[in-house]
mmCIF file of C-alpha atoms in Angstrom:
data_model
loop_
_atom_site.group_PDB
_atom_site.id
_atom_site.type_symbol
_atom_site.label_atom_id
_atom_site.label_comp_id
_atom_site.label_asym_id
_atom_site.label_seq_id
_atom_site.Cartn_x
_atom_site.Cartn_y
_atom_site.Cartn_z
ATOM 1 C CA UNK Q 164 -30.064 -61.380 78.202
ATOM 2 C CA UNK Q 165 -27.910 -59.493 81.161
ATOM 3 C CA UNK Q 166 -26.795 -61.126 84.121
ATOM 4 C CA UNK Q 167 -25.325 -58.562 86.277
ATOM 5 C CA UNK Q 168 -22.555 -59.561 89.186
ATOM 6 C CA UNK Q 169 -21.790 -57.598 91.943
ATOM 7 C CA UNK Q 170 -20.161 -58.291 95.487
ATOM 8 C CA UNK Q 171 -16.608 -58.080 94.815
ATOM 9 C CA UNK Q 172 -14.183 -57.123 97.352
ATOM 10 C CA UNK Q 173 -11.124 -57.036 99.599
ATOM 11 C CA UNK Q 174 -11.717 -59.805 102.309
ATOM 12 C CA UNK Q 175 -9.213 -61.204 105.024
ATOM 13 C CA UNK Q 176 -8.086 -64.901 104.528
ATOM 14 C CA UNK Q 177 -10.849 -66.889 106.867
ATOM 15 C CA UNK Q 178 -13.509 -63.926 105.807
ATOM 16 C CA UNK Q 179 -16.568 -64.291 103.413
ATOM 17 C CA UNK Q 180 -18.002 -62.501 100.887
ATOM 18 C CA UNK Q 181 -21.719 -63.035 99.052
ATOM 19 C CA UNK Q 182 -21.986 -62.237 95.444
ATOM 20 C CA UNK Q 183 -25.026 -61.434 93.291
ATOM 21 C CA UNK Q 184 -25.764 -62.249 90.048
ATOM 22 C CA UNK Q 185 -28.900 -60.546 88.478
ATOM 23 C CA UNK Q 186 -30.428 -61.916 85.936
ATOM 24 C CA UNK Q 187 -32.651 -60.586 83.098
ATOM 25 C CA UNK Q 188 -34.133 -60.874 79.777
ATOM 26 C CA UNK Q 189 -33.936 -64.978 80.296
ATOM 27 C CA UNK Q 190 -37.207 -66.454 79.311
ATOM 28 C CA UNK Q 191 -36.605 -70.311 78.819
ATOM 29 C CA UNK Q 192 -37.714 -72.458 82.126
ATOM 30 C CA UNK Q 193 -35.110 -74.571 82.588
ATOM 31 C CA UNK Q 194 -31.585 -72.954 82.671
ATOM 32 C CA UNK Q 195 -27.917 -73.271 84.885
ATOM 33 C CA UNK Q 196 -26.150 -70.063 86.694
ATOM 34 C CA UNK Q 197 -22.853 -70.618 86.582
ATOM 35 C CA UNK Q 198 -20.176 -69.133 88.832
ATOM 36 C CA UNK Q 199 -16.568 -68.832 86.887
ATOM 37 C CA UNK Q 200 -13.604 -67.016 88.307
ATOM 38 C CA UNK Q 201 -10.267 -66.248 86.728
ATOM 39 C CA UNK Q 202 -7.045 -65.361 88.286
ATOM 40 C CA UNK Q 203 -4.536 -63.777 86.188
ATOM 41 C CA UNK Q 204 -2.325 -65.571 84.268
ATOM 42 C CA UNK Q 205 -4.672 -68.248 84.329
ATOM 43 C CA UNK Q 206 -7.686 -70.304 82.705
ATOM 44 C CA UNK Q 207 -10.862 -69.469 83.655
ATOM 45 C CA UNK Q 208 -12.522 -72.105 85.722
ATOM 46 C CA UNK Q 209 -16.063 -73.106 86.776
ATOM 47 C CA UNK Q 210 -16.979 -72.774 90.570
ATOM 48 C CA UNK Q 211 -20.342 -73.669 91.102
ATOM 49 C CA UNK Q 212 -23.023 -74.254 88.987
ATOM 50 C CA UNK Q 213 -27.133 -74.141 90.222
ATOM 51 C CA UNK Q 214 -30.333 -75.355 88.439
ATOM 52 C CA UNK Q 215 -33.352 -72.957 88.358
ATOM 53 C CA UNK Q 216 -35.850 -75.064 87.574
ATOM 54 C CA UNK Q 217 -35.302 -77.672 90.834
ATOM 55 C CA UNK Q 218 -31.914 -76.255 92.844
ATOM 56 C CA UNK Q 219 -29.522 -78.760 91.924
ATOM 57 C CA UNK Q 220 -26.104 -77.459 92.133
ATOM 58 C CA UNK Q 221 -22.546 -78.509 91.537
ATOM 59 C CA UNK Q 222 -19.090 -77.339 93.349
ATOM 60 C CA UNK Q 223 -15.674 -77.453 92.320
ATOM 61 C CA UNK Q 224 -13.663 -79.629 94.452
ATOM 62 C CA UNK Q 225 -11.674 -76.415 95.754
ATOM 63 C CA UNK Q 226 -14.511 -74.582 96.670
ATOM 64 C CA UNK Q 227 -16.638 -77.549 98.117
ATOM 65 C CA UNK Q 228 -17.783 -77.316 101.920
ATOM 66 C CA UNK Q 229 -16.485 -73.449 101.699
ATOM 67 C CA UNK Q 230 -18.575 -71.658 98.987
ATOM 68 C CA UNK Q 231 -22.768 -71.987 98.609
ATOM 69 C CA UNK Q 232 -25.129 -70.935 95.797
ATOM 70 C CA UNK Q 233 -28.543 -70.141 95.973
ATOM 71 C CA UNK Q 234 -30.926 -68.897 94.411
ATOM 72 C CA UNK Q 235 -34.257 -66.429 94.448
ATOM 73 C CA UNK Q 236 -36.236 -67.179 91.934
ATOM 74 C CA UNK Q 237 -38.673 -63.887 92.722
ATOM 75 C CA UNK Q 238 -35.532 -61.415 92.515
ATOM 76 C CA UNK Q 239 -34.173 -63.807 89.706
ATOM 77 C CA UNK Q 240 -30.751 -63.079 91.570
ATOM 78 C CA UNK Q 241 -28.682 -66.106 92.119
ATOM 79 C CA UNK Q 242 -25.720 -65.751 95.239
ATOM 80 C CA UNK Q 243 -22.519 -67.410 95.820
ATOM 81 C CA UNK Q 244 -21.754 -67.056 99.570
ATOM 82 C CA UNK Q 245 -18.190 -67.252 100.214
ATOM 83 C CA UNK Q 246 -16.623 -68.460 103.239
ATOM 84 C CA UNK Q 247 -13.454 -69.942 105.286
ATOM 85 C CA UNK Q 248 -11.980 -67.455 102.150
ATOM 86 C CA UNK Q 249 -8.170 -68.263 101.076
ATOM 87 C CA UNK Q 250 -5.801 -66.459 99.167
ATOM 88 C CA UNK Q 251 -6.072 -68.717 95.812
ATOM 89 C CA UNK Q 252 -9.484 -67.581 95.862
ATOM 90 C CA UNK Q 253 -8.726 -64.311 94.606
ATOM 91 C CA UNK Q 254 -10.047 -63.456 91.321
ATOM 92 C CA UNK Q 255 -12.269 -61.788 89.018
ATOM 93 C CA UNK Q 256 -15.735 -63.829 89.520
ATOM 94 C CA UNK Q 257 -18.185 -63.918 86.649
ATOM 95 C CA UNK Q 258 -21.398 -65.188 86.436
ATOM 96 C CA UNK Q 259 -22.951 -66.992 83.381
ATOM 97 C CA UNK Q 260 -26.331 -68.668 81.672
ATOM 98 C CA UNK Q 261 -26.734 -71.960 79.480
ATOM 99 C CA UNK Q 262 -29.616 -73.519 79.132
ATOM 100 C CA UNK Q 263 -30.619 -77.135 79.712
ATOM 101 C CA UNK Q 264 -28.779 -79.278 81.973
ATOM 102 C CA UNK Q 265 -26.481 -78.870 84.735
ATOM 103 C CA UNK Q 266 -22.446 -78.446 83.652
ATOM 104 C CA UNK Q 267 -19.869 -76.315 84.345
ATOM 105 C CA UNK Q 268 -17.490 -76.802 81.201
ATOM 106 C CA UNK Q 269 -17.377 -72.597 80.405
ATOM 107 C CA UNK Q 270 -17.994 -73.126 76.646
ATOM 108 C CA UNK Q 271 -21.223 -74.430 77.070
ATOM 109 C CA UNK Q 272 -22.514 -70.978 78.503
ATOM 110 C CA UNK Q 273 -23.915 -68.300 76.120
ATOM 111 C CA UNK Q 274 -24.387 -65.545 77.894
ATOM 112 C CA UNK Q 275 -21.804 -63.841 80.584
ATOM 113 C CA UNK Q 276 -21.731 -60.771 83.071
ATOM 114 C CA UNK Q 277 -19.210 -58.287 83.565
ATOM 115 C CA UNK Q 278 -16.682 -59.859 86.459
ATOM 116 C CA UNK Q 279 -16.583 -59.166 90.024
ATOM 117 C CA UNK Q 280 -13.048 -59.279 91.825
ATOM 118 C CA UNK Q 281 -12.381 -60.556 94.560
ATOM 119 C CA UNK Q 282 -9.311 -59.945 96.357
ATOM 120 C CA UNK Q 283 -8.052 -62.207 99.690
ATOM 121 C CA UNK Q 284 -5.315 -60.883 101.444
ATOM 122 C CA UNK Q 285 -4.187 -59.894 104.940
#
């Protein structure tokens, strides 16, 4: 399995960013894509969370209304748009697989990507 994140960047509080995560060598037909980010000094936390098998997703309270995943289930690529972007969203973003269910408690997921980061400043 490699999931593959890309996206990162310098963006301007109010600005957006979309991430990627690209996913391969996955077989199962039901499975989660998780979005985690962790700030330094700091636990790593879930984000957003999206079902492949029938789009069901979950947000984090501080990222609810702001942030949207997605998925493409041709490119096997699953996005996390990022808008209305605030400081305490910077980061390093990773993306993640379990399979089964939808959660975002990190120690259920397996498999992780390298991190993105994300930086929000003026």
């Amino acid at each position: 399995v490699q999931l593959q994140a890309s996206g990162g960047g310098l963006a301007q509080p109010g600005g957006s960013l979309r991430l990627s995560c690209a996913v391969s060598g996955f077989t199962l037909d039901y499975y989660v894509i998780g979005w985690f980010r962790q700030a330094p000094g700091k636990e790593r936390e879930g984000v957003s969370c999206i079902s492949i098998s029938d789009g069901s997703t979950y947000y984090a309270d501080s990222v609810k209304g702001r942030f949207t995943i997605s998925r493409d289930n041709a490119k096997n690529t699953v996005y996390l748009q990022m808008n209305s972007l605030k400081p305490e969203d910077t980061a390093v973003y990773y993306c993640a697989i379990k399979s089964g269910t939808l959660a975002i408690m990190t120690g259920l997921y397996g498999h992780w990507g390298q991190g993105t980061q994300v930086t929000v400043s003026s």
